[in-house]
CSV table of C-alpha atoms in Angstrom, one decimal:
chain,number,residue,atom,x,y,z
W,1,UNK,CA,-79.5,-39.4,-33.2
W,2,UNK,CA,-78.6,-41.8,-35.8
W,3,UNK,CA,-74.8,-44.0,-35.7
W,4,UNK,CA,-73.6,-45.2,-39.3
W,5,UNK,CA,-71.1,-47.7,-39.9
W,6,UNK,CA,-69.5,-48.1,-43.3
W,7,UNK,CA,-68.3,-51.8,-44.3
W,8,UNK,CA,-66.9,-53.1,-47.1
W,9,UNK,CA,-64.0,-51.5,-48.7
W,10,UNK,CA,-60.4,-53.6,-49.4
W,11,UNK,CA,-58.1,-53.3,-52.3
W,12,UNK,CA,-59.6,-54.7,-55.9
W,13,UNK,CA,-57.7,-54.4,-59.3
W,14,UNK,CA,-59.1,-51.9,-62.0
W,15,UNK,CA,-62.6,-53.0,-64.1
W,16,UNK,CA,-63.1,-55.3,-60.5
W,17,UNK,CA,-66.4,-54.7,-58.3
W,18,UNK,CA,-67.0,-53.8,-54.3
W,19,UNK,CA,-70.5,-53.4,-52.4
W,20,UNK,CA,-70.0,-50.9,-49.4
W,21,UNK,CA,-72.3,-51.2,-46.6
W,22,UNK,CA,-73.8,-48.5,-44.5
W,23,UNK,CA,-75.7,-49.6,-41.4
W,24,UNK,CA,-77.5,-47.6,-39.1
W,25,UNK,CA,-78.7,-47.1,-35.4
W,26,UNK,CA,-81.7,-45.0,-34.8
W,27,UNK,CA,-85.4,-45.4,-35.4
W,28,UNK,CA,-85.3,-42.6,-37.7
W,29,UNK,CA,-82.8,-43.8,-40.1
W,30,UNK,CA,-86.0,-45.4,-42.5
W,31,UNK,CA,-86.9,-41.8,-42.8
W,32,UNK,CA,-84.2,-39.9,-43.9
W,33,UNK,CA,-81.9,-39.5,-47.2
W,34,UNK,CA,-78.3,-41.0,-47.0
W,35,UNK,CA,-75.4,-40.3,-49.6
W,36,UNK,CA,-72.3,-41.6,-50.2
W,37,UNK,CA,-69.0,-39.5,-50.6
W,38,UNK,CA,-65.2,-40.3,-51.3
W,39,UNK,CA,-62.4,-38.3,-50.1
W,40,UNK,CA,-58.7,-39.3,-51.5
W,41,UNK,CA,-56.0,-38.2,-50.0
W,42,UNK,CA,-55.5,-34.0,-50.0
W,43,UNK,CA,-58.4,-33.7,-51.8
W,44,UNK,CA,-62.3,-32.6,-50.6
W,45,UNK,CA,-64.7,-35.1,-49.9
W,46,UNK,CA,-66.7,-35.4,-53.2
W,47,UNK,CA,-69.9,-36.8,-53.6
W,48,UNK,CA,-70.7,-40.1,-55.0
W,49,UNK,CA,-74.7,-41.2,-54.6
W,50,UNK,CA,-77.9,-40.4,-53.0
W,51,UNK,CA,-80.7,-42.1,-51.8
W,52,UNK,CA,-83.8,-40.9,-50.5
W,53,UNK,CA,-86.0,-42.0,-47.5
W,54,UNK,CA,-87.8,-45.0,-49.5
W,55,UNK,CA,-85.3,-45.6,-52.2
W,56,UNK,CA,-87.6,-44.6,-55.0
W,57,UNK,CA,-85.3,-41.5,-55.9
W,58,UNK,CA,-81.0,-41.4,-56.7
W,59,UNK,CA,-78.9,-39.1,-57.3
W,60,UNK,CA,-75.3,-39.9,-59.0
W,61,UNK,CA,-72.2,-38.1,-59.6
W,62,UNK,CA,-71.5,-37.8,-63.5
W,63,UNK,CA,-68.0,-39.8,-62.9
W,64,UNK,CA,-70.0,-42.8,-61.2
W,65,UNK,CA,-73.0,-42.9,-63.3
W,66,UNK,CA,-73.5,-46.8,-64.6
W,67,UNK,CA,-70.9,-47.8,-62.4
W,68,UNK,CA,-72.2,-47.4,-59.2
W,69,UNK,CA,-75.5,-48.0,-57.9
W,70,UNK,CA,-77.2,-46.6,-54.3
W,71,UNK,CA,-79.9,-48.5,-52.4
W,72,UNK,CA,-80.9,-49.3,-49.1
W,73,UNK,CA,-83.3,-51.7,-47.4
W,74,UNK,CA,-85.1,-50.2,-44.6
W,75,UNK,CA,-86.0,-53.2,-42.8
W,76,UNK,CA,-82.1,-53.9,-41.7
W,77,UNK,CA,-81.7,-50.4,-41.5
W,78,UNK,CA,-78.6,-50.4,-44.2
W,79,UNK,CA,-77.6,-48.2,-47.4
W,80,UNK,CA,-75.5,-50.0,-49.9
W,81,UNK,CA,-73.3,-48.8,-52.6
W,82,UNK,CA,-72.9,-51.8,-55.4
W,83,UNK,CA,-69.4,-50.6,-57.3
W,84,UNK,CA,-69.0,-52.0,-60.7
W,85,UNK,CA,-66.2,-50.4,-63.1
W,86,UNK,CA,-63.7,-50.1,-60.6
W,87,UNK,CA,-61.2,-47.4,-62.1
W,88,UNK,CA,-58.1,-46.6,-60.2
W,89,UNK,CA,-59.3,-42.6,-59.8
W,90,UNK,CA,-62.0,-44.6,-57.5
W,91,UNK,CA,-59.5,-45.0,-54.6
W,92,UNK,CA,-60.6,-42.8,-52.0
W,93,UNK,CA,-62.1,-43.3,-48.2
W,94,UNK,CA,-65.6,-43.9,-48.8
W,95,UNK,CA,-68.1,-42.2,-46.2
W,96,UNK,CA,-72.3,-42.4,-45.7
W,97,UNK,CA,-73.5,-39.6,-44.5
W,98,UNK,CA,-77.2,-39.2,-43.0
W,99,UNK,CA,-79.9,-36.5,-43.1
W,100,UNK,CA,-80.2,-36.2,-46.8
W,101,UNK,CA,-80.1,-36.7,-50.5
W,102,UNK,CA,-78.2,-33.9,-51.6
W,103,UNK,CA,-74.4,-33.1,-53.3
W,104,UNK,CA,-73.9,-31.0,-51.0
W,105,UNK,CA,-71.8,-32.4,-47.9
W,106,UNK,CA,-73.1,-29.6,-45.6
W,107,UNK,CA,-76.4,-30.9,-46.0
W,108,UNK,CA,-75.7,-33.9,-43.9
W,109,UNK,CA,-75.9,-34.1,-40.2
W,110,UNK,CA,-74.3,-37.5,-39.4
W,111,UNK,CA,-71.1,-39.3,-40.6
W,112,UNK,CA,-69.8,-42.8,-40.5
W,113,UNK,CA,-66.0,-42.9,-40.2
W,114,UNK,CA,-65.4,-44.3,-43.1
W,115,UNK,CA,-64.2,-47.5,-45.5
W,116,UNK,CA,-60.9,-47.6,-47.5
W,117,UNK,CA,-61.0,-48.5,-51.2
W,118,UNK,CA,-58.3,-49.1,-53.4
W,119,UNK,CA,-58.2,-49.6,-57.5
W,120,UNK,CA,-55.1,-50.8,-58.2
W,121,UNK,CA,-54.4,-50.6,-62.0
């Protein structure tokens, strides 16, 4: 079983920058993909990024694409999301899900319970 704790959101005006942290309990977590995903209010929860077990392979969603940037360093068992850009349409709950890489959010077996982030303009 793996516990994830997302960190890091607050409120930040438009074009500003926010680094979300994902940090995990488990021995398994250095072995598995993690993603990020955003959910504003009434909408789905959307993906953002992926990362795979080692970090050597991302995936981004075309709307955060040189904006945002996944990584994660094993060793303190943690995922970060580095947020550059910030656009008001970027204010959502941000969540890190664990158990894979994918876009897909059924793909993922284990949920943090989430950071706030809001773009003011």
């Amino acid at each position: 079983q793996v516990q994830l704790v997302e960190s890091g959101g607050g409120w930040v005006q438009a074009g500003g920058s926010l680094r979300l942290s994902c940090a995990a309990s488990g021995r398994t977590f250095s072995a598995i993909g993690v993603g990020w995903f955003r959910q504003a209010p009434g909408k789905e929860r959307d993906f953002v990024a992926g990362i795979n077990w080692s970090g050597s392979d991302t995936l981004y969603a075309d709307s955060v694409k040189g904006r945002f940037t996944i990584s994660r360093d094993n060793a303190k068992n943690a995922v970060y999301l580095q947020m550059s850009s910030l656009k008001p349409e970027d204010t959502a709950v941000y969540y890190c899900g664990g158990g894979s890489m994918s876009s897909r959010k059924e793909a993922y077996a284990f949920w943090g319970q989430g950071t706030q982030v809001t773009v003011s303009s």
